Amino acid sequence: MKFDPRRLIELITREAPATELPAMGGAVDMPLSTDAKARMRKPVIAGLGVEANRKTLKSRDGGIIRQIYVQDGDAVLPNQVLLKFDDTMARAQVSILENQYDTYAMQAARLLAESTRRNLVIPADISARRPDPRVSMIIQNETVVFETRRMAIEGQAAILNQRFEQLKTARTGLQIQADSLDQQLVLMQEELDGYKTLNAKGYAPKTLVLRLERQVAEARGRRGALMADITRNQQQAGETRLQLATEVASSLREAQTRVSDLGPRLNAAREALAQTDVRSPVAGYVLNLSQFTIGGVAAPGEALMDVVPSNAPLVISAQIRPGDIDQVRPGMTADVTLQAYSSYKVPKIPAEVMTVSADAISNAQTRETYFLAELRIKPEELRKLPKGVKLAPGMQAIVMIKTDKRTILSFLIGPIGEVLDQSLREE
């Protein structure tokens, strides 16, 4: 076969199509072909994520994990229970506070009915929980106490009313005596004034005047005592009326104070119990689950998982090797292959590089260094997917980024040029 130099020049200067770089993992290099249509492929595994709006679910109080209902990638609904903490202590605290609160609330309702002489009205929040045997027992006990005390109060009220009437009658008698003394005092004063006039003229002895003056003073003293008795009688009558009301009002204030104190504590305990069920705030997908062991312990404030809203835009996070970063920049295209589906069912999906991290990132566990590139699939490409194929956060994909075109000659002489450049710098 005759050697043709022109054929060699044509071959080595022909452009090789764009090199396809991976996003993460060990690269698999295809052998370079003399066929100009051959491509270099470096497939790696990448992950589908979201741009923003992740809902990070944290443990408020921490505790022992009793159930884990989801795993990474699971679709969840709003308010769905994803993870459950042990609720023994929280439930016991709620039970204790509920019992105290319900007891004092029913006492307050009963005492209010007693003070207003009305029927017993059960508070709405307690009545709603009447099917609970514990609550039903509290209602029954206070109802029995109310009926018993109402009969006792009615009997006591009758006695007090009788005493009030007695005091009223006595006050009437005292007032009559006081009025009689007033009349006597008027007459005695007139008689005394007459004898004083006679005594001044020498017609009446001084002893008589003095005796009359003493009688007037005694009458005035008796009148003062009667008026004091009348005032005391009025006070006793008022006290009799207030005695029962005061006792009920004092007990009512005490019960209402206890209810006001227990209310916030009970609400806080119920909230702590509700927090033992970790629920999804939105419809979406679970990502970054950090707890996998039943019986494990989560610290207060520890992140448990992320929930990605279903309507959040999907992005592909690709890890680029430092040796390939000079060939990757925003605007480049790539092919995405979903590992969850057969390549026969789902073709490669076109994507575009949106951002490339400015600095290298180190993985503390694997000790790998990489640059992070984010790629996005256009909505029109997603609409082309076969029926039943869905993309979800956490799915794994093979990404091939199409880099700039290079000639076969550049692949051959590139390493030689780099060595020569380095040697010249050293000199």
Coordinates of C-alpha atoms in Angstrom, one line a residue:
M1 CA 0.0 0.0 0.0
K2 CA 1.5 3.3 -1.1
F3 CA 2.0 6.0 1.6
D4 CA 0.0 9.2 1.0
P5 CA 1.1 12.2 3.2
R6 CA -2.0 14.2 2.4
R7 CA -4.2 11.5 3.7
L8 CA -2.4 11.6 7.1
I9 CA -2.7 15.4 7.3
E10 CA -6.4 15.2 6.5
L11 CA -6.9 12.5 9.2
I12 CA -5.2 14.2 12.1
T13 CA -6.6 17.6 11.5
R14 CA -10.2 16.4 11.2
E15 CA -12.4 17.5 14.2
A16 CA -13.5 15.0 16.8
P17 CA -17.0 15.6 17.9
A18 CA -17.6 17.1 21.3
T19 CA -16.2 15.2 24.3
E20 CA -18.9 14.2 26.8
L21 CA -17.9 14.6 30.4
P22 CA -19.6 13.0 33.4
A23 CA -20.8 14.6 36.5
M24 CA -19.4 12.4 39.2
G25 CA -17.7 9.1 39.9
G26 CA -15.0 7.1 38.1
A27 CA -14.7 7.9 34.4
V28 CA -14.8 5.2 31.7
D29 CA -12.8 6.3 28.7
M30 CA -13.7 5.0 25.2
P31 CA -10.7 4.3 23.0
L32 CA -10.0 7.0 20.4
S33 CA -11.1 6.0 17.0
T34 CA -9.7 7.1 13.7
D35 CA -13.3 7.6 12.6
A36 CA -14.0 11.3 13.0
K37 CA -17.5 10.6 14.1
A38 CA -16.4 8.7 17.2
R39 CA -17.0 10.4 20.6
M40 CA -15.2 10.3 23.9
R41 CA -17.7 9.3 26.7
K42 CA -17.2 9.7 30.4
P43 CA -20.4 8.6 32.1
V44 CA -20.9 9.3 35.8
I45 CA -23.7 9.2 38.3
A46 CA -25.5 12.5 39.2
G47 CA -28.5 13.2 41.4
L48 CA -31.7 15.1 40.8
G49 CA -32.5 17.8 43.3
V50 CA -34.4 21.1 43.6
E51 CA -33.5 24.7 43.4
A52 CA -35.1 26.0 46.6
N53 CA -38.0 25.9 49.0
R54 CA -36.9 22.7 50.7
K55 CA -38.7 22.2 54.0
T56 CA -36.1 21.0 56.6
L57 CA -37.9 19.0 59.3
K58 CA -36.2 19.2 62.7
S59 CA -36.7 17.5 66.0
R60 CA -38.0 20.1 68.5
D61 CA -37.4 18.3 71.7
G62 CA -35.4 15.3 70.5
G63 CA -36.1 11.8 71.8
I64 CA -36.2 8.1 71.0
I65 CA -37.4 7.2 67.5
R66 CA -40.2 4.6 67.5
Q67 CA -41.2 4.5 63.8
I68 CA -39.8 5.6 60.4
Y69 CA -42.4 5.5 57.7
V70 CA -40.5 6.9 54.7
Q71 CA -37.2 6.7 52.9
D72 CA -35.4 9.0 50.5
G73 CA -37.4 9.6 47.3
D74 CA -40.8 8.7 48.8
A75 CA -43.7 10.9 47.7
V76 CA -45.6 12.3 50.6
L77 CA -48.9 14.2 51.2
P78 CA -49.5 17.3 53.4
N79 CA -49.8 16.4 57.1
Q80 CA -48.7 12.8 56.5
V81 CA -46.8 11.3 59.4
L82 CA -43.2 10.6 58.3
L83 CA -41.5 9.7 61.6
K84 CA -42.7 9.1 65.1
F85 CA -40.9 9.7 68.4
D86 CA -41.6 7.9 71.6
D87 CA -44.5 9.8 73.3
T88 CA -44.7 8.0 76.6
M89 CA -43.6 11.0 78.7
A90 CA -45.4 13.6 76.6
R91 CA -48.6 11.7 76.8
A92 CA -48.4 11.2 80.5
Q93 CA -47.8 14.9 81.0
V94 CA -50.8 15.8 78.9
S95 CA -52.9 13.3 80.9
I96 CA -51.9 14.8 84.3
L97 CA -52.5 18.4 83.2
E98 CA -55.8 17.6 81.4
N99 CA -57.1 15.9 84.6
Q100 CA -56.2 18.9 86.7
Y101 CA -57.5 21.4 84.2
D102 CA -60.8 19.6 83.7
T103 CA -61.3 19.2 87.4
Y104 CA -60.8 22.9 88.1
A105 CA -62.8 24.0 85.0
M106 CA -65.8 22.0 86.1
Q107 CA -65.4 23.3 89.7
A108 CA -65.4 26.9 88.3
A109 CA -68.5 26.1 86.2
R110 CA -70.3 24.6 89.2
L111 CA -69.4 27.5 91.5
L112 CA -70.5 30.0 88.9
A113 CA -73.9 28.3 88.7
E114 CA -74.1 28.3 92.5
S115 CA -73.3 32.0 92.7
T116 CA -75.8 33.0 90.1
R117 CA -78.4 30.5 91.2
R118 CA -78.6 29.1 87.6
N119 CA -78.3 25.6 86.1
L120 CA -74.9 24.0 85.7
V121 CA -73.4 24.7 82.2
I122 CA -70.6 22.3 81.2
P123 CA -67.7 24.2 79.4
A124 CA -67.7 23.4 75.6
D125 CA -64.1 22.0 75.5
I126 CA -64.9 19.6 78.3
S127 CA -68.3 18.6 76.9
A128 CA -66.7 17.8 73.5
R129 CA -64.5 15.2 75.3
R130 CA -67.4 13.6 77.3
P131 CA -66.9 10.2 75.6
D132 CA -63.5 10.0 77.3
P133 CA -64.2 8.0 80.5
R134 CA -62.0 10.2 82.6
V135 CA -63.8 13.4 81.5
S136 CA -67.2 11.7 81.9
M137 CA -66.3 10.8 85.5
I138 CA -65.2 14.4 86.3
I139 CA -68.5 15.8 84.8
Q140 CA -70.5 13.2 86.8
N141 CA -68.7 14.0 90.0
E142 CA -69.2 17.7 89.7
T143 CA -72.8 17.3 88.7
V144 CA -73.5 15.3 91.8
V145 CA -71.7 17.8 94.0
F146 CA -73.6 20.6 92.3
E147 CA -77.0 19.0 93.0
T148 CA -76.0 18.1 96.6
R149 CA -74.7 21.6 97.3
R150 CA -77.7 23.2 95.7
M151 CA -80.1 21.4 98.1
A152 CA -77.8 22.3 101.0
I153 CA -77.6 25.9 99.8
E154 CA -81.3 26.1 99.5
G155 CA -81.7 24.8 103.1
Q156 CA -79.0 27.1 104.4
A157 CA -80.6 30.0 102.5
A158 CA -83.9 29.3 104.2
I159 CA -82.2 29.3 107.6
L160 CA -80.4 32.6 106.8
N161 CA -83.6 34.1 105.5
Q162 CA -85.4 33.2 108.7
R163 CA -82.5 34.7 110.7
F164 CA -82.7 37.8 108.5
E165 CA -86.4 38.1 109.2
Q166 CA -85.8 37.7 113.0
L167 CA -83.2 40.4 112.9
K168 CA -85.5 42.6 110.9
T169 CA -88.3 42.1 113.5
A170 CA -85.9 42.8 116.3
R171 CA -84.8 46.0 114.6
T172 CA -88.4 47.1 114.3
G173 CA -88.9 46.6 118.0
L174 CA -85.7 48.5 118.8
Q175 CA -86.8 51.3 116.6
I176 CA -90.1 51.5 118.4
Q177 CA -88.3 51.7 121.7
A178 CA -86.0 54.4 120.3
D179 CA -89.0 56.4 119.1
S180 CA -90.7 56.1 122.6
L181 CA -87.5 57.3 124.3
D182 CA -87.4 60.3 121.9
Q183 CA -90.9 61.2 123.1
Q184 CA -90.1 60.7 126.7
L185 CA -87.0 62.8 126.3
V186 CA -89.0 65.7 124.9
L187 CA -91.4 65.6 127.9
M188 CA -88.6 65.1 130.4
Q189 CA -86.7 68.0 128.9
E190 CA -89.8 70.3 129.1
E191 CA -90.2 69.2 132.8
L192 CA -86.6 69.9 133.5
D193 CA -86.7 73.3 131.9
G194 CA -89.8 74.2 134.1
Y195 CA -88.1 73.2 137.3
K196 CA -85.0 75.1 136.4
T197 CA -87.1 78.2 136.1
L198 CA -88.8 77.6 139.4
N199 CA -85.5 76.8 141.1
A200 CA -84.1 80.1 139.8
K201 CA -87.0 81.9 141.5
G202 CA -86.6 79.9 144.7
Y203 CA -89.8 77.9 144.3
A204 CA -88.2 74.4 143.6
P205 CA -85.3 72.6 145.3
K206 CA -82.0 72.1 143.5
T207 CA -82.1 68.3 144.2
L208 CA -85.2 68.0 142.1
V209 CA -83.6 69.7 139.2
L210 CA -80.6 67.4 139.5
R211 CA -82.7 64.3 139.7
L212 CA -84.5 65.3 136.5
E213 CA -81.3 66.0 134.7
R214 CA -80.0 62.6 135.7
Q215 CA -83.1 60.9 134.3
V216 CA -82.8 62.8 131.0
A217 CA -79.2 61.7 130.7
E218 CA -80.1 58.1 131.4
A219 CA -82.8 58.2 128.8
R220 CA -80.4 59.6 126.2
G221 CA -78.0 56.8 127.1
R222 CA -80.7 54.2 126.6
R223 CA -81.6 55.8 123.2
G224 CA -77.9 55.7 122.1
A225 CA -77.7 52.0 123.1
L226 CA -80.9 51.3 121.1
M227 CA -79.5 53.0 118.0
A228 CA -76.3 51.0 118.3
D229 CA -78.4 47.8 118.5
I230 CA -80.3 48.9 115.4
T231 CA -77.1 49.5 113.5
R232 CA -75.6 46.2 114.6
N233 CA -78.8 44.5 113.6
Q234 CA -78.6 46.0 110.1
Q235 CA -75.0 44.9 109.8
Q236 CA -75.8 41.3 110.9
A237 CA -78.6 41.2 108.3
G238 CA -76.3 42.3 105.6
E239 CA -73.6 39.9 106.7
T240 CA -76.2 37.1 106.6
R241 CA -77.0 37.9 103.0
L242 CA -73.4 38.0 102.0
Q243 CA -72.1 35.1 104.0
L244 CA -73.1 32.4 101.4
A245 CA -72.2 34.5 98.4
T246 CA -68.7 35.3 99.9
E247 CA -67.9 31.6 100.4
V248 CA -68.9 30.7 96.9
A249 CA -67.1 33.7 95.4
S250 CA -63.8 32.8 97.2
S251 CA -63.9 29.3 95.9
L252 CA -64.8 30.5 92.4
R253 CA -61.8 32.8 92.3
E254 CA -59.5 30.1 93.4
A255 CA -60.8 27.6 90.8
Q256 CA -60.6 30.3 88.0
T257 CA -57.0 31.1 89.0
R258 CA -56.0 27.5 88.7
V259 CA -57.7 27.2 85.4
S260 CA -55.9 30.2 84.1
D261 CA -52.6 28.8 85.3
L262 CA -53.1 25.3 83.9
G263 CA -54.5 26.4 80.5
P264 CA -51.1 27.5 78.9
R265 CA -49.3 24.6 80.5
L266 CA -51.8 22.2 79.0
N267 CA -51.5 23.8 75.6
A268 CA -47.7 23.5 75.7
A269 CA -47.9 19.9 76.7
R270 CA -50.3 19.1 73.9
E271 CA -48.0 20.8 71.4
A272 CA -45.0 18.8 72.7
L273 CA -47.1 15.6 72.2
A274 CA -48.1 16.6 68.7
Q275 CA -44.4 17.2 67.9
T276 CA -43.7 13.5 68.5
D277 CA -45.4 12.9 65.1
V278 CA -43.2 14.5 62.4
R279 CA -45.5 15.5 59.6
S280 CA -45.0 16.7 56.1
P281 CA -45.9 20.4 55.7
V282 CA -46.5 20.1 52.0
A283 CA -47.0 17.6 49.2
G284 CA -43.6 16.6 47.9
Y285 CA -40.7 14.2 48.1
V286 CA -38.4 13.1 51.0
L287 CA -34.7 13.8 50.7
N288 CA -31.7 13.7 53.0
L289 CA -33.3 11.4 55.6
S290 CA -30.8 11.3 58.5
Q291 CA -32.4 8.7 60.8
F292 CA -32.6 5.0 59.9
T293 CA -32.6 3.2 63.2
I294 CA -35.7 2.3 65.3
G295 CA -34.8 3.1 68.9
G296 CA -32.2 5.6 67.9
V297 CA -32.0 9.0 69.6
A298 CA -32.3 12.4 67.9
A299 CA -31.0 15.5 69.6
P300 CA -33.2 18.6 70.1
G301 CA -33.1 20.7 66.9
E302 CA -31.5 18.0 64.9
A303 CA -32.4 17.9 61.2
L304 CA -34.3 14.8 60.4
M305 CA -35.1 15.1 56.7
D306 CA -36.0 17.5 53.9
V307 CA -39.3 17.6 52.1
V308 CA -39.1 19.0 48.6
P309 CA -42.4 20.5 47.3
S310 CA -43.8 18.7 44.3
N311 CA -43.9 21.9 42.3
A312 CA -40.3 22.9 43.0
P313 CA -38.2 23.1 39.8
L314 CA -35.9 20.0 39.4
V315 CA -32.2 20.5 38.8
I316 CA -29.4 18.0 38.3
S317 CA -26.4 18.3 40.6
A318 CA -23.3 17.1 38.8
Q319 CA -19.8 16.7 40.3
I320 CA -17.1 17.6 37.8
R321 CA -13.6 16.3 38.3
P322 CA -10.9 19.1 38.7
G323 CA -9.1 17.8 35.6
D324 CA -12.2 18.4 33.5
I325 CA -13.4 21.7 34.9
D326 CA -11.6 23.8 32.3
Q327 CA -13.9 22.2 29.7
V328 CA -17.2 22.9 31.5
R329 CA -19.1 26.2 31.6
P330 CA -22.7 27.5 31.7
G331 CA -24.6 27.2 28.6
M332 CA -23.2 23.8 27.5
T333 CA -25.6 21.0 26.7
A334 CA -25.7 17.5 28.1
D335 CA -27.5 14.2 27.8
V336 CA -29.2 12.7 30.9
T337 CA -30.0 9.1 31.3
L338 CA -32.3 8.1 34.1
Q339 CA -31.1 5.0 35.9
A340 CA -34.5 4.2 37.3
Y341 CA -35.8 3.4 33.8
S342 CA -34.6 1.2 31.0
S343 CA -32.8 3.0 28.3
Y344 CA -35.1 1.3 25.8
K345 CA -38.1 2.9 27.4
V346 CA -36.7 6.3 28.2
P347 CA -34.3 8.0 25.8
K348 CA -31.6 10.4 26.7
I349 CA -33.0 13.7 27.9
P350 CA -31.3 17.0 26.8
A351 CA -30.2 19.3 29.6
E352 CA -28.3 22.6 29.9
V353 CA -25.5 23.6 32.3
M354 CA -26.8 26.5 34.3
T355 CA -24.1 27.1 36.9
V356 CA -20.6 25.9 37.8
S357 CA -19.2 26.4 41.3
A358 CA -16.3 28.9 41.4
D359 CA -14.3 26.8 44.0
A360 CA -13.7 23.2 44.4
I361 CA -15.7 21.3 47.0
S362 CA -14.2 18.5 49.2
N363 CA -16.2 15.5 50.5
A364 CA -15.0 14.8 54.1
Q365 CA -16.1 11.2 53.9
T366 CA -14.8 10.1 50.5
R367 CA -12.0 12.8 50.4
E368 CA -12.9 13.5 46.8
T369 CA -12.6 17.0 45.4
Y370 CA -14.9 18.2 42.7
F371 CA -16.7 21.2 41.2
L372 CA -20.5 21.3 41.4
A373 CA -22.4 22.0 38.2
E374 CA -26.2 22.4 38.1
L375 CA -28.1 21.4 35.0
R376 CA -31.7 22.0 34.1
I377 CA -34.1 20.1 31.9
K378 CA -36.3 22.3 29.8
P379 CA -40.1 21.9 30.4
E380 CA -40.7 21.0 26.8
E381 CA -38.3 18.1 27.1
L382 CA -40.1 16.8 30.2
R383 CA -43.4 16.8 28.3
K384 CA -41.8 14.5 25.7
L385 CA -41.2 11.8 28.4
P386 CA -43.2 8.5 27.9
K387 CA -46.4 8.2 29.9
G388 CA -45.8 7.0 33.5
V389 CA -42.2 8.3 33.6
K390 CA -41.8 10.8 36.4
L391 CA -38.7 12.7 37.7
A392 CA -38.4 13.0 41.5
P393 CA -35.7 14.4 43.8
G394 CA -33.1 11.8 44.8
M395 CA -33.3 9.9 41.5
Q396 CA -29.9 8.9 40.1
A397 CA -28.9 9.8 36.6
I398 CA -26.0 9.4 34.2
V399 CA -25.0 12.8 32.8
M400 CA -22.7 13.4 29.8
I401 CA -21.7 17.0 29.3
K402 CA -20.8 17.9 25.7
T403 CA -17.6 19.9 25.8
D404 CA -15.9 21.8 23.0
K405 CA -14.8 20.1 19.8
R406 CA -11.2 19.1 19.4
T407 CA -9.1 17.7 16.6
I408 CA -7.5 14.3 16.8
L409 CA -4.1 16.1 16.4
S410 CA -4.9 18.1 19.6
F411 CA -5.4 14.8 21.6
L412 CA -2.0 13.5 20.2
I413 CA 0.2 16.6 20.7
G414 CA -1.7 18.1 23.7
P415 CA 0.3 16.2 26.4
I416 CA 3.6 16.9 24.5
G417 CA 2.8 20.6 24.5
E418 CA 2.0 20.6 28.2
V419 CA 5.4 18.9 29.1
L420 CA 7.3 21.3 26.8
D421 CA 5.5 24.3 28.4
Q422 CA 6.3 23.1 31.9
S423 CA 10.0 22.6 31.0
L424 CA 10.3 26.1 29.6
R425 CA 8.9 27.6 32.7
E426 CA 11.3 25.7 34.9
E427 CA 14.2 27.0 32.8

